Short mmCIF file of C-alpha atoms and ligand atoms in Angstrom, two decimals:
data_model
loop_
_atom_site.label_atom_id
_atom_site.label_comp_id
_atom_site.label_asym_id
_atom_site.label_seq_id
_atom_site.Cartn_x
_atom_site.Cartn_y
_atom_site.Cartn_z
CA MET A 1 7.93 -22.28 -17.57
CA THR A 2 7.37 -18.38 -17.90
CA THR A 3 8.74 -16.53 -14.41
CA LYS A 4 5.09 -14.69 -13.49
CA ARG A 5 6.09 -10.80 -13.70
CA ARG A 6 5.88 -8.33 -10.70
CA VAL A 7 3.41 -5.72 -9.77
CA PHE A 8 3.86 -3.00 -7.31
CA SER A 9 1.91 -0.13 -6.94
CA GLY A 10 0.42 2.49 -4.32
CA ILE A 11 -1.91 4.69 -3.29
CA GLN A 12 -1.94 7.49 -0.91
CA PRO A 13 -4.09 6.94 2.79
CA THR A 14 -5.19 10.70 2.53
CA GLY A 15 -8.64 12.62 1.50
CA ASN A 16 -11.70 10.54 -0.10
CA ILE A 17 -10.32 7.58 -2.39
CA HIS A 18 -12.67 8.50 -5.56
CA LEU A 19 -13.74 7.03 -9.40
CA GLY A 20 -10.55 8.12 -11.07
CA ASN A 21 -8.17 6.02 -8.18
CA TYR A 22 -10.93 3.04 -8.66
CA LEU A 23 -10.97 3.14 -12.70
CA GLY A 24 -7.41 4.61 -13.23
CA ALA A 25 -5.41 2.29 -10.77
CA VAL A 26 -7.25 0.05 -8.26
CA LYS A 27 -9.99 -1.76 -10.52
CA ASN A 28 -6.51 -2.94 -12.99
CA TRP A 29 -4.99 -4.42 -10.05
CA VAL A 30 -7.60 -6.08 -8.76
CA ALA A 31 -7.81 -7.34 -12.62
CA GLY A 32 -4.24 -8.59 -12.83
CA GLN A 33 -4.02 -10.51 -9.49
CA GLU A 34 -4.12 -13.70 -10.75
CA LYS A 35 -0.71 -14.12 -13.32
CA LYS A 36 1.06 -12.30 -11.75
CA ILE A 37 3.37 -11.36 -7.95
CA ASN A 38 1.24 -8.26 -6.33
CA TYR A 39 2.50 -6.01 -3.97
CA PHE A 40 0.10 -2.80 -2.98
CA CYS A 41 0.84 -0.85 -1.00
CA ILE A 42 -0.89 1.95 1.28
CA VAL A 43 1.40 5.00 1.39
CA ASP A 44 1.85 6.32 4.41
CA LEU A 45 4.92 7.79 4.31
CA HIS A 46 4.43 9.05 1.44
CA SER A 47 0.94 11.57 3.01
CA LEU A 48 3.14 12.80 5.41
CA THR A 49 4.97 14.93 2.78
CA VAL A 50 1.81 17.58 3.15
CA SER A 51 0.96 18.13 7.11
CA GLN A 52 -1.57 15.69 8.32
CA ASP A 53 -3.92 15.72 11.56
CA PRO A 54 -2.34 11.91 13.10
CA ASP A 55 -5.76 11.03 14.03
CA ASP A 56 -6.92 11.38 10.88
CA LEU A 57 -4.09 9.73 8.94
CA ARG A 58 -4.41 6.31 11.13
CA PHE A 59 -8.24 6.44 10.56
CA GLN A 60 -8.17 7.24 6.75
CA THR A 61 -5.32 4.31 6.76
CA ARG A 62 -6.76 1.66 8.36
CA SER A 63 -10.04 2.97 5.83
CA LEU A 64 -8.12 2.69 2.78
CA ALA A 65 -7.47 -0.37 3.08
CA ALA A 66 -10.63 -1.98 4.14
CA MET A 67 -11.64 -0.21 1.08
CA LEU A 68 -8.89 -1.58 -1.64
CA LEU A 69 -9.94 -4.88 -0.28
CA ALA A 70 -13.53 -4.39 -0.62
CA CYS A 71 -12.49 -3.61 -4.14
CA GLY A 72 -11.24 -7.04 -4.72
CA ILE A 73 -7.77 -7.06 -3.39
CA ASP A 74 -7.27 -10.96 -2.83
CA PRO A 75 -4.38 -11.62 0.40
CA ASP A 76 -4.58 -14.87 -1.21
CA LYS A 77 -3.25 -13.04 -4.56
CA SER A 78 -1.45 -9.88 -3.32
CA ALA A 79 0.49 -8.72 -0.83
CA LEU A 80 -1.67 -5.91 0.76
CA PHE A 81 0.08 -3.87 3.39
CA ILE A 82 0.86 -0.34 5.16
CA GLN A 83 4.35 1.17 4.13
CA SER A 84 5.40 2.47 7.74
CA HIS A 85 4.93 -1.32 8.36
CA VAL A 86 8.32 -2.50 6.32
CA ARG A 87 11.26 -0.93 7.51
CA ALA A 88 12.82 -0.92 4.30
CA HIS A 89 11.19 1.57 2.71
CA ALA A 90 12.52 4.81 5.10
CA GLU A 91 15.76 3.15 5.05
CA GLY A 92 16.41 2.49 1.94
CA CYS A 93 15.34 5.46 0.68
CA TRP A 94 18.30 7.08 2.95
CA LEU A 95 20.54 4.97 0.28
CA LEU A 96 18.77 6.48 -2.56
CA ASN A 97 18.73 9.68 -1.53
CA CYS A 98 22.61 9.53 -1.84
CA VAL A 99 23.32 8.37 -5.42
CA THR A 100 19.76 11.11 -7.02
CA PRO A 101 21.17 14.38 -7.75
CA LEU A 102 18.68 16.90 -6.42
CA GLY A 103 18.08 18.52 -10.32
CA TRP A 104 16.17 15.57 -10.83
CA LEU A 105 14.42 16.07 -8.09
CA GLN A 106 13.37 19.85 -8.74
CA ARG A 107 12.01 18.78 -12.46
CA MET A 108 9.52 16.81 -11.58
CA THR A 109 6.20 18.51 -12.33
CA GLN A 110 3.70 17.45 -9.47
CA TYR A 111 5.99 18.57 -7.26
CA LYS A 112 6.32 21.53 -9.20
CA ASP A 113 2.85 21.81 -8.89
CA LYS A 114 2.30 21.45 -5.26
CA ALA A 115 4.69 23.35 -4.06
CA ALA A 116 3.20 26.26 -5.82
CA LYS A 117 0.24 25.88 -3.98
CA GLN A 118 2.02 26.04 -0.47
CA GLU A 119 3.26 28.55 1.28
CA SER A 120 6.29 26.44 3.51
CA VAL A 121 7.37 23.70 1.18
CA LEU A 122 9.16 20.63 3.42
CA ALA A 123 11.43 18.92 2.10
CA GLY A 124 9.97 15.57 2.19
CA LEU A 125 7.35 16.69 -0.94
CA LEU A 126 10.51 17.15 -2.80
CA ASP A 127 11.57 13.76 -1.82
CA TYR A 128 8.92 11.96 -2.70
CA PRO A 129 9.82 10.47 -6.02
CA VAL A 130 12.58 9.02 -4.27
CA LEU A 131 10.32 7.18 -1.77
CA MET A 132 8.62 6.27 -4.37
CA ALA A 133 11.43 4.52 -6.24
CA GLY A 134 12.40 2.52 -2.98
CA ASP A 135 8.92 1.23 -3.11
CA ILE A 136 9.13 -0.48 -6.45
CA LEU A 137 13.05 -1.20 -6.38
CA PHE A 138 12.80 -3.52 -3.37
CA TYR A 139 10.27 -5.40 -4.74
CA ASP A 140 11.96 -5.96 -8.21
CA ALA A 141 9.14 -4.82 -9.41
CA ASP A 142 8.55 -5.55 -13.44
CA GLU A 143 4.94 -3.28 -14.12
CA VAL A 144 3.88 -0.06 -11.91
CA PRO A 145 0.16 0.09 -12.91
CA VAL A 146 -0.45 4.03 -12.27
CA GLY A 147 -2.52 6.67 -13.83
CA GLU A 148 -1.21 8.89 -16.01
CA ASP A 149 -0.44 11.73 -13.49
CA GLN A 150 2.47 9.28 -11.85
CA LYS A 151 4.64 8.13 -15.35
CA GLN A 152 7.38 11.09 -14.85
CA HIS A 153 7.86 9.48 -11.57
CA VAL A 154 8.00 5.93 -12.82
CA GLU A 155 10.33 7.39 -15.17
CA LEU A 156 12.86 9.15 -12.51
CA THR A 157 12.54 5.62 -10.74
CA ARG A 158 14.10 3.35 -13.70
CA ASP A 159 16.55 6.41 -13.87
CA ILE A 160 17.40 5.81 -10.54
CA ALA A 161 17.89 2.40 -10.58
CA GLN A 162 19.75 2.61 -13.87
CA ARG A 163 22.33 4.98 -11.89
CA PHE A 164 22.61 2.97 -9.08
CA ASN A 165 23.12 -0.07 -11.82
CA SER A 166 26.10 1.57 -12.86
CA LEU A 167 27.59 2.89 -9.97
CA TYR A 168 27.67 0.13 -8.39
CA GLY A 169 28.66 -2.85 -11.27
CA ARG A 170 25.64 -4.97 -11.62
CA ASP A 171 22.46 -5.67 -12.98
CA PHE A 172 20.92 -4.97 -8.80
CA PHE A 173 17.64 -3.27 -9.81
CA VAL A 174 15.29 -4.72 -12.65
CA ILE A 175 14.17 -1.72 -14.84
CA PRO A 176 10.67 -1.06 -14.30
CA LYS A 177 7.87 -0.04 -17.02
CA PRO A 178 4.58 2.16 -15.93
CA ILE A 179 1.34 0.60 -17.00
CA ILE A 180 -1.18 2.99 -17.61
CA PRO A 181 -4.31 2.47 -18.93
CA GLU A 182 -6.26 3.25 -21.88
CA ILE A 183 -9.43 3.23 -20.42
CA GLY A 184 -9.60 5.25 -17.17
CA ALA A 185 -6.27 6.51 -17.14
CA ARG A 186 -7.24 10.17 -16.49
CA VAL A 187 -10.71 10.93 -14.74
CA MET A 188 -11.67 14.54 -14.91
CA GLY A 189 -13.34 16.31 -12.36
CA LEU A 190 -17.24 16.64 -13.11
CA ASP A 191 -17.47 20.06 -12.12
CA ASP A 192 -14.23 20.93 -14.30
CA PRO A 193 -13.87 18.79 -17.13
CA THR A 194 -10.13 20.13 -17.42
CA VAL A 195 -8.34 19.05 -14.28
CA LYS A 196 -8.48 15.79 -13.22
CA MET A 197 -10.82 14.19 -10.51
CA SER A 198 -8.41 14.41 -7.58
CA LYS A 199 -8.24 13.30 -3.35
CA SER A 200 -7.78 16.82 -2.27
CA LEU A 201 -10.37 18.42 -4.02
CA ALA A 202 -12.79 15.40 -3.60
CA ASP A 203 -14.92 17.22 -0.85
CA LYS A 204 -15.70 20.08 -3.11
CA ARG A 205 -19.27 20.01 -4.31
CA GLY A 206 -19.88 18.52 -7.13
CA HIS A 207 -15.92 17.82 -7.91
CA ALA A 208 -15.92 13.82 -7.40
CA ILE A 209 -17.51 11.02 -6.97
CA ARG A 210 -16.04 9.09 -3.56
CA LEU A 211 -16.67 5.40 -3.52
CA LEU A 212 -18.25 5.81 -0.68
CA ASP A 213 -21.06 8.31 -1.64
CA GLU A 214 -24.51 6.86 -1.56
CA PRO A 215 -26.19 6.43 -4.76
CA LYS A 216 -28.73 9.99 -3.92
CA GLU A 217 -24.86 11.45 -4.12
CA ILE A 218 -23.80 10.00 -7.21
CA MET A 219 -27.20 10.52 -9.05
CA ARG A 220 -26.60 14.77 -8.26
CA SER A 221 -23.12 14.87 -8.64
CA PHE A 222 -23.74 13.09 -11.99
CA LYS A 223 -26.76 15.44 -12.76
CA ARG A 224 -24.54 18.65 -11.86
CA ALA A 225 -21.26 17.68 -13.99
CA VAL A 226 -20.35 20.76 -16.45
CA THR A 227 -21.06 20.08 -19.93
CA ASP A 228 -21.10 22.00 -23.19
CA SER A 229 -24.44 24.39 -24.99
CA GLY A 230 -24.64 21.27 -28.02
CA ARG A 231 -26.33 18.09 -27.41
CA GLU A 232 -23.80 15.59 -29.42
CA ILE A 233 -22.87 12.52 -27.62
CA ILE A 234 -19.42 11.92 -28.70
CA PHE A 235 -15.88 10.82 -27.65
CA SER A 236 -14.30 13.86 -28.50
CA ARG A 237 -11.14 15.53 -28.06
CA ALA A 238 -12.70 19.19 -29.22
CA PRO A 239 -11.68 21.39 -25.76
CA GLU A 240 -15.86 21.74 -25.21
CA LYS A 241 -16.24 18.68 -25.32
CA ALA A 242 -14.03 17.82 -22.58
CA GLY A 243 -17.06 17.46 -20.13
CA VAL A 244 -19.10 14.97 -22.15
CA ASN A 245 -16.13 12.75 -23.26
CA ASN A 246 -14.97 12.35 -19.66
CA LEU A 247 -18.56 11.43 -18.61
CA LEU A 248 -18.65 8.48 -21.92
CA GLY A 249 -14.79 7.74 -20.57
CA ILE A 250 -16.64 6.71 -16.84
CA TYR A 251 -19.08 4.88 -18.79
CA LYS A 252 -17.03 3.27 -20.75
CA ALA A 253 -14.67 2.08 -17.98
CA ALA A 254 -17.42 1.48 -15.48
CA THR A 255 -18.67 -0.95 -18.13
CA GLY A 256 -15.58 -2.59 -20.04
CA GLU A 257 -17.59 -2.42 -23.38
CA ASP A 258 -15.80 -1.14 -26.89
CA GLU A 259 -17.26 2.76 -27.65
CA THR A 260 -18.99 1.47 -30.60
CA ALA A 261 -20.87 -0.18 -28.24
CA VAL A 262 -21.08 2.96 -26.01
CA LEU A 263 -22.03 5.21 -28.66
CA ALA A 264 -24.83 2.15 -29.28
CA ASP A 265 -26.17 2.48 -25.75
CA PHE A 266 -26.64 6.32 -25.68
CA ALA A 267 -28.30 6.30 -29.38
CA ASP A 268 -31.75 7.29 -28.53
CA ALA A 269 -30.53 8.93 -25.05
CA ARG A 270 -32.25 12.86 -25.71
CA GLY A 271 -29.50 15.26 -24.68
CA TYR A 272 -27.58 15.38 -21.53
CA GLY A 273 -29.55 15.08 -18.85
CA ASP A 274 -30.01 11.50 -20.25
CA LEU A 275 -26.41 10.91 -20.69
CA LYS A 276 -25.84 11.83 -17.22
CA VAL A 277 -28.35 9.73 -15.48
CA ARG A 278 -27.49 6.56 -17.58
CA VAL A 279 -23.73 7.22 -16.61
CA ALA A 280 -24.59 7.74 -12.39
CA GLU A 281 -26.72 4.15 -12.98
CA ALA A 282 -23.71 2.52 -14.76
CA VAL A 283 -21.12 3.50 -11.53
CA ILE A 284 -24.11 3.22 -8.79
CA GLU A 285 -23.90 -0.71 -10.07
CA ILE A 286 -20.32 -1.07 -9.47
CA LEU A 287 -19.99 1.12 -6.46
CA ASN A 288 -23.06 -0.53 -4.38
CA PRO A 289 -21.84 -4.34 -3.66
CA ILE A 290 -17.95 -2.09 -2.65
CA ARG A 291 -19.55 0.18 -0.03
CA GLN A 292 -21.20 -2.54 1.27
CA ARG A 293 -18.14 -4.54 1.55
CA TYR A 294 -16.34 -2.03 2.93
CA HIS A 295 -18.82 -1.58 5.64
CA GLN A 296 -18.60 -4.93 6.75
CA LEU A 297 -15.08 -5.26 6.94
CA MET A 298 -14.60 -1.73 8.81
CA ASP A 299 -16.67 -4.07 11.48
CA ASP A 300 -14.24 -6.04 12.13
CA PRO A 301 -10.83 -4.50 13.13
CA ALA A 302 -9.05 -7.45 14.61
CA GLU A 303 -9.54 -9.75 11.03
CA LEU A 304 -8.10 -6.10 9.18
CA ASP A 305 -5.51 -6.25 11.68
CA ARG A 306 -4.66 -9.89 10.59
CA LEU A 307 -4.85 -9.07 7.27
CA LEU A 308 -2.22 -6.33 7.28
CA ALA A 309 0.08 -8.04 9.55
CA ARG A 310 0.10 -10.88 7.01
CA GLY A 311 0.63 -7.99 3.89
CA ALA A 312 3.72 -6.42 6.04
CA GLU A 313 4.99 -9.76 6.98
CA GLN A 314 5.30 -11.32 3.16
CA ALA A 315 6.31 -7.72 2.03
CA ALA A 316 9.30 -7.63 4.32
CA ALA A 317 10.10 -11.04 3.81
CA VAL A 318 11.57 -9.06 0.04
CA ALA A 319 12.58 -5.40 0.92
CA ASN A 320 13.83 -6.43 3.62
CA PRO A 321 16.92 -8.72 2.86
CA LYS A 322 17.31 -6.41 -0.80
CA VAL A 323 18.09 -3.18 1.40
CA ASP A 324 20.06 -5.53 3.64
CA ALA A 325 22.22 -6.23 0.19
CA MET A 326 22.20 -2.51 -0.69
CA LYS A 327 23.69 -1.75 2.12
CA GLU A 328 26.60 -3.81 1.89
CA MET A 329 27.42 -2.78 -1.74
CA MET A 330 27.20 1.06 -1.16
CA GLY A 331 29.99 -0.15 1.75
CA LEU A 332 28.00 0.09 4.97
CA VAL A 333 28.66 -2.60 7.46
CA LEU A 334 25.86 -4.65 8.83
CA PRO A 335 25.37 -5.49 12.27
CA ARG A 336 26.51 -8.90 13.20
P1 ATP B 1 -4.05 13.93 -4.56
O1 ATP B 1 -5.39 14.42 -5.61
O2 ATP B 1 -3.53 14.18 -3.95
O3 ATP B 1 -2.62 13.99 -6.05
P2 ATP B 1 -4.55 12.01 -5.77
O4 ATP B 1 -5.74 11.39 -6.46
O5 ATP B 1 -3.71 11.78 -7.63
O6 ATP B 1 -4.31 12.28 -5.01
P3 ATP B 1 -3.10 8.87 -5.14
O7 ATP B 1 -2.98 7.96 -3.86
O8 ATP B 1 -2.16 9.90 -5.32
O9 ATP B 1 -4.37 10.24 -5.28
O10 ATP B 1 -3.07 8.15 -6.77
C1 ATP B 1 -3.64 6.78 -6.61
C2 ATP B 1 -3.43 6.14 -7.97
O11 ATP B 1 -4.46 6.57 -8.51
C3 ATP B 1 -2.55 6.67 -8.62
O12 ATP B 1 -2.06 5.51 -9.57
C4 ATP B 1 -2.57 7.92 -9.65
O13 ATP B 1 -2.20 7.75 -10.90
C5 ATP B 1 -4.61 7.32 -9.69
N1 ATP B 1 -5.45 8.27 -9.76
C6 ATP B 1 -5.27 9.43 -9.03
N2 ATP B 1 -6.02 10.59 -9.57
C7 ATP B 1 -7.05 10.21 -10.66
C8 ATP B 1 -7.49 10.43 -12.56
N3 ATP B 1 -8.16 11.13 -12.02
N4 ATP B 1 -7.91 9.22 -12.95
C9 ATP B 1 -6.90 8.12 -13.16
N5 ATP B 1 -6.09 8.15 -12.16
C10 ATP B 1 -5.83 8.53 -11.45
N1 LTN B 2 3.37 8.51 -6.23
C1 LTN B 2 1.98 7.77 -6.08
C2 LTN B 2 1.87 7.05 -4.68
C3 LTN B 2 2.97 6.47 -4.90
C4 LTN B 2 3.67 4.60 -5.56
C5 LTN B 2 4.46 4.48 -5.47
C6 LTN B 2 2.61 4.22 -6.52
C7 LTN B 2 3.90 5.90 -3.94
N2 LTN B 2 4.66 5.12 -4.61
C8 LTN B 2 4.93 3.32 -5.98
C9 LTN B 2 3.61 3.44 -7.47
C10 LTN B 2 4.49 3.16 -7.10
C11 LTN B 2 0.67 8.72 -6.08
O1 LTN B 2 0.74 9.24 -5.67
N3 LTN B 2 -0.45 7.96 -7.23
#
């Protein structure tokens, strides 16, 4: 008998969930559910690392839960829960802070990028990857399916786990692996194919396709997408083809076709206008049922709360004892 692999991934309840999040992360969580033991976490504590409006954060957290269920996360196959509902995350983060050298955190590129954009940087922003490391390690996760941008954080998680294991002399933490999809790992902004499609920019006109956008809006955003002055519809890494490459990448991830089939679909396209419309149609087709399910779930708050409580209970049963064991190993006295 082979033992099932354990999977952990997280997503922040801030900003509008977009096509990059779906194709780069959530779609793959859904696809792998059957064969693995899955923990999917709405990381509200991570969201507090930049300032948030409390009412907005509360709404976004529940809205994201409904959206993940609408995307196909199945509560019978995966534990879907809110990070702050499980005490292990905040508590265990402190314990990991006390084995993590400061220099490791100061090197993180996401920290440097985000800190550079802010006037006043919170301590939590620097500590963000340690909280994330705990998320993964307290569940003995083997696999962490994320987009390309999170690879460095998973590598840091491995370093922290190894350091804890070597300090306390046991194979206590499983060393996790990042799982980066080949397709959809980096969906770029439609308004600027040199920057990744991002939640923080999702409300900027023409930047992102938000999962809740109506078909008309989706079509409008694609029609406005930045391309180049040529006509060639090809997969290419050339900087000037970044826009076309991104559109083809989105189509490929949305349809699940390989590159040859994708190019065959566009063989009769008359220029980029046709390309944009067909990509938009493929995206509209996958988002229509998701949007409908989302609205049904948001109309039944009691059911949503019930599903989240069940997820938190399953998660706590794994993570809380793990953190208690860490406390003991580190010399803290557990209450009797
Ligand atoms: P922000 O822009 O505020 O950093 P985000 O869009 O990166 O937010 P997260 O909640 O940080 O959203 O990410 C959730 C998941 O989506 C992560 O696994 C991340 O790697 C993935 N992801 C985010 N943006 C993209 C993208 N443009 N393409 C592919 N995957 C992405
Ligand atoms: N940092 C991630 C979200 C995140 C996460 C995690 C992803 C928090 N904890 C654990 C995977 C595993 C992000 O911003 N996308």
